[in-house]
PDB file of C-alpha atoms in Angstrom:
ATOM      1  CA  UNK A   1     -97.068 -87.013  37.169  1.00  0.00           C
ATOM      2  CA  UNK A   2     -95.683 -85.690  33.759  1.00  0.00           C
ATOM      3  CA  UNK A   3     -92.546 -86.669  33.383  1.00  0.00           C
ATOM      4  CA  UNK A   4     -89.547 -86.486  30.820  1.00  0.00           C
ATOM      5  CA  UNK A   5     -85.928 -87.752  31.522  1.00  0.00           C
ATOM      6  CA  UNK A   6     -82.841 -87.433  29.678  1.00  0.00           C
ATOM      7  CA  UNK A   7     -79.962 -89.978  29.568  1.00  0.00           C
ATOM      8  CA  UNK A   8     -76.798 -90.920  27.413  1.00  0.00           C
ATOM      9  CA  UNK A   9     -74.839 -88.073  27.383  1.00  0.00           C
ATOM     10  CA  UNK A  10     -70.964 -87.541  28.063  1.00  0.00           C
ATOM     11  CA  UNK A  11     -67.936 -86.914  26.942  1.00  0.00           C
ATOM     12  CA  UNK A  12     -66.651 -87.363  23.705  1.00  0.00           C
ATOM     13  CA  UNK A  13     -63.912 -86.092  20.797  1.00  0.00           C
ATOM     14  CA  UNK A  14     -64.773 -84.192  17.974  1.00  0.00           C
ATOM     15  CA  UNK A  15     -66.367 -86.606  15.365  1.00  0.00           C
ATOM     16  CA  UNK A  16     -67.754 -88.666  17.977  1.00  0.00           C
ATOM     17  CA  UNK A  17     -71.123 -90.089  18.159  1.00  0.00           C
ATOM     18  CA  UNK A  18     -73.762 -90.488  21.254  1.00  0.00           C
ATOM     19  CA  UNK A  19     -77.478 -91.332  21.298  1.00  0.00           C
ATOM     20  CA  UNK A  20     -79.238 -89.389  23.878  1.00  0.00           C
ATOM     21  CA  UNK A  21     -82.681 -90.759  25.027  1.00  0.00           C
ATOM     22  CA  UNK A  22     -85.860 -89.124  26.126  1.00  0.00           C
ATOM     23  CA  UNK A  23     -88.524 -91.039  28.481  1.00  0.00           C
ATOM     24  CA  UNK A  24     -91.777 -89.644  29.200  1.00  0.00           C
ATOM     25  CA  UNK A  25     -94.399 -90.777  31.554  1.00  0.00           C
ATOM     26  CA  UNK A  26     -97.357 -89.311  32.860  1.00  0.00           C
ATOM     27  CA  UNK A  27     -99.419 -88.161  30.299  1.00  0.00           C
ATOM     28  CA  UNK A  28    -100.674 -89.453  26.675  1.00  0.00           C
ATOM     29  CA  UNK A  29     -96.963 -89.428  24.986  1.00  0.00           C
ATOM     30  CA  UNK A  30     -98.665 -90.021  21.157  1.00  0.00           C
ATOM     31  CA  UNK A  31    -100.424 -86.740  21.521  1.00  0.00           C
ATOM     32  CA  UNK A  32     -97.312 -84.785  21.861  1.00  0.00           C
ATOM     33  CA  UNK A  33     -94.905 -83.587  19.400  1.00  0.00           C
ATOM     34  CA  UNK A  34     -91.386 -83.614  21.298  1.00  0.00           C
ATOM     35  CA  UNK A  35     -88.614 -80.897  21.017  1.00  0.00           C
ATOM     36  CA  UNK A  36     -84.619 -81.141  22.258  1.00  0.00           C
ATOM     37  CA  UNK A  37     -82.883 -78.212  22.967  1.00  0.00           C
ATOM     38  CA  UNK A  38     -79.976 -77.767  24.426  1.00  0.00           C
ATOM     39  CA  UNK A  39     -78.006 -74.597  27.169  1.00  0.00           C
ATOM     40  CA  UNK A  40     -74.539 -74.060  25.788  1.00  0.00           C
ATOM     41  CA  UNK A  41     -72.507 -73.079  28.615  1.00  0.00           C
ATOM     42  CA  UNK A  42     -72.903 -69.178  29.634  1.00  0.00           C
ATOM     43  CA  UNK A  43     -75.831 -69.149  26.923  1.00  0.00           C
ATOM     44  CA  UNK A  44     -79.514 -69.195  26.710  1.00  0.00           C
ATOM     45  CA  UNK A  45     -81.391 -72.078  25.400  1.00  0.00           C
ATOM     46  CA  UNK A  46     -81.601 -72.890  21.492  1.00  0.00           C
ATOM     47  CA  UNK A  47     -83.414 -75.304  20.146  1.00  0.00           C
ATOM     48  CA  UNK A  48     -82.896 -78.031  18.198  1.00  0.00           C
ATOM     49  CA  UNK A  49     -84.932 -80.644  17.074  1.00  0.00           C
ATOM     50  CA  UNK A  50     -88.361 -81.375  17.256  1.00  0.00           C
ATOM     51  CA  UNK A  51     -90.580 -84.568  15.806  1.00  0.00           C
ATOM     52  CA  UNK A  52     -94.504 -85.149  14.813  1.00  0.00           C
ATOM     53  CA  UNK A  53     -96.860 -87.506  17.676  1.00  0.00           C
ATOM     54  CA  UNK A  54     -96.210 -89.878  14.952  1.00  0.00           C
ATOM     55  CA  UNK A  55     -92.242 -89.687  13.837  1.00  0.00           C
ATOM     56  CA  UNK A  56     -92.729 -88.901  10.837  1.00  0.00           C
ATOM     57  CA  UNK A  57     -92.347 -85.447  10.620  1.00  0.00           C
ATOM     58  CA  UNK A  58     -88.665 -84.294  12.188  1.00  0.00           C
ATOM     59  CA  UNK A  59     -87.360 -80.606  11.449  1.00  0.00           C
ATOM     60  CA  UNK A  60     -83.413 -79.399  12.744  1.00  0.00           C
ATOM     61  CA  UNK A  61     -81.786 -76.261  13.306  1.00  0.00           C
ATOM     62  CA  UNK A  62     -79.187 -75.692  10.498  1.00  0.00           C
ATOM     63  CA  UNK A  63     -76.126 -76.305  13.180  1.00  0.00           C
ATOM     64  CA  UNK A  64     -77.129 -79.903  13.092  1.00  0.00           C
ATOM     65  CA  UNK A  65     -78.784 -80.788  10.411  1.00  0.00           C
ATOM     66  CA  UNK A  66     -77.092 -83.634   8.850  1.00  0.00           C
ATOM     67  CA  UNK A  67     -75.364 -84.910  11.870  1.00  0.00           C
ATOM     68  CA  UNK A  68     -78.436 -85.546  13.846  1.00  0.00           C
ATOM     69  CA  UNK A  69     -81.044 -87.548  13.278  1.00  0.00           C
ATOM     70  CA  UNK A  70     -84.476 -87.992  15.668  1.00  0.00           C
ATOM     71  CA  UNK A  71     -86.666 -90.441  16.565  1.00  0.00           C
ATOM     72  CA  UNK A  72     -89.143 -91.878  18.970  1.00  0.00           C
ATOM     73  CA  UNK A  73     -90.542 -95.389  19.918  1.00  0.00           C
ATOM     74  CA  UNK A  74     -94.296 -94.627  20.849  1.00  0.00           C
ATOM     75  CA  UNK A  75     -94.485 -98.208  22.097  1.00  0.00           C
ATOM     76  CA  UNK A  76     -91.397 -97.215  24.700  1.00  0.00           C
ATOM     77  CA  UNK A  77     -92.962 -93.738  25.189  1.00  0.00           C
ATOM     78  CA  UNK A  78     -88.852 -92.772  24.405  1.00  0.00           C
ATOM     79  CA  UNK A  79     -87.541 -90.391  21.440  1.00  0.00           C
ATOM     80  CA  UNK A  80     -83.813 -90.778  20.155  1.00  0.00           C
ATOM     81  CA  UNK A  81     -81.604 -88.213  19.717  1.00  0.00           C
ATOM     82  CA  UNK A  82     -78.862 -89.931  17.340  1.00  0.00           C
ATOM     83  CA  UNK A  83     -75.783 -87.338  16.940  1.00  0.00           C
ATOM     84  CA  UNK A  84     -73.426 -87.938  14.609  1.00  0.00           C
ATOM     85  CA  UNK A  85     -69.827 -85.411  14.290  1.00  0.00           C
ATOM     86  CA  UNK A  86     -70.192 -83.835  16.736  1.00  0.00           C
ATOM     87  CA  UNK A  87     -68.354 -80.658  17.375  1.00  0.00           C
ATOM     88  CA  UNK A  88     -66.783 -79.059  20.514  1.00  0.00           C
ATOM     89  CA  UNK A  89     -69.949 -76.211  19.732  1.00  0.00           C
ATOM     90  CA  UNK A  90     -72.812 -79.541  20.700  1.00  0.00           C
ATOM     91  CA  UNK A  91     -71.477 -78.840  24.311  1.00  0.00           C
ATOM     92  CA  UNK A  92     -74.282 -78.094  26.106  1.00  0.00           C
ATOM     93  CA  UNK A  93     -77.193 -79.591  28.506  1.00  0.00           C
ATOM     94  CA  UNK A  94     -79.512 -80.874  26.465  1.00  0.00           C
ATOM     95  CA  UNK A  95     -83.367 -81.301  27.357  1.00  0.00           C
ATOM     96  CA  UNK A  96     -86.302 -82.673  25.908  1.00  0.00           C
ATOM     97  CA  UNK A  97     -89.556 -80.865  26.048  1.00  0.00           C
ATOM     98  CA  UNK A  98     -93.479 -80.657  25.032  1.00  0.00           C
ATOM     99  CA  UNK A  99     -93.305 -77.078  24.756  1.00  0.00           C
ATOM    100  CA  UNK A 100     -90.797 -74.730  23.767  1.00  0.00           C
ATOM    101  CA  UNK A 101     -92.102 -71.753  25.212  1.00  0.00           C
ATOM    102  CA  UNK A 102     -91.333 -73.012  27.986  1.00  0.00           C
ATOM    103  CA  UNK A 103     -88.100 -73.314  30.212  1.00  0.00           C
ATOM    104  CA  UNK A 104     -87.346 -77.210  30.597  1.00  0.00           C
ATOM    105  CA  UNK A 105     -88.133 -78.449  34.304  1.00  0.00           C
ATOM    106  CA  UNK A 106     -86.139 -81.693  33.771  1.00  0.00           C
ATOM    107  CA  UNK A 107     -82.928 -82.362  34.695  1.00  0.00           C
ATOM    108  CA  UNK A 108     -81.452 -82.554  31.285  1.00  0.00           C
ATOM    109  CA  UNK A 109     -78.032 -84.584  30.101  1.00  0.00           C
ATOM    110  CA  UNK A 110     -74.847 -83.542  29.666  1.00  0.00           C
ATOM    111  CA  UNK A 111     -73.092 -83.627  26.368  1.00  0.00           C
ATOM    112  CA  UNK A 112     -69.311 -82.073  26.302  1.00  0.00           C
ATOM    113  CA  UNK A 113     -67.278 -82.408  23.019  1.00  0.00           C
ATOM    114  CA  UNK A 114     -63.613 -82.212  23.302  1.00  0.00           C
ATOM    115  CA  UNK A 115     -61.320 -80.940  20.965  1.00  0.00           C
TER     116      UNK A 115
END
């Protein structure tokens, strides 16, 4: 069954730091490039992240560029969403995805930023 799961969010004050995680299972993880995006609350989904079968490519929306980093452990079959100051505007649910045409059918993680 494919699978992707989100952990490690929560709640933490502006300039805070979390790592979110990503595990897949289910399907050849190495031949997929992985996206994050995230569903502010009372807002549609925006993406932003995404990272090369291999890690070596990343790309980031200009709201986090900087702050966030990516990466992924093929050998885990997990990607790494490091976030750096954060900001009370990183509150959202935030997913991890193969496809971003697509709506995310995993449960997601929470991240809320406090001011």
């Amino acid at each position: 069954e494919w699978r992707l799961v989100e952990s490690g969010g929560g709640l933490v004050q502006r300039g805070g730091s979390l790592r979110l995680s990503c595990a897949a299972s289910g399907f050849r993880f190495t031949d997929h490039y992985i996206y994050w995006v995230r569903q502010p609350p009372g807002k549609g989904l925006e993406w932003v992240s995404r990272i090369s079968e291999d890690g070596l490519v990343t790309a980031y929306s200009d709201s986090v560029r900087g702050r966030f980093t990516l990466s992924r452990d093929n050998a885990k079959n997990t990607v790494y969403l490091q976030m750096d100051g954060l900001k009370p505007e990183d509150t959202a649910v935030y997913y991890c995805v193969t496809n971003v045409d697509s709506p995310p059918v995993s449960q997601g993680t929470q991240v809320t930023v406090s001011s």
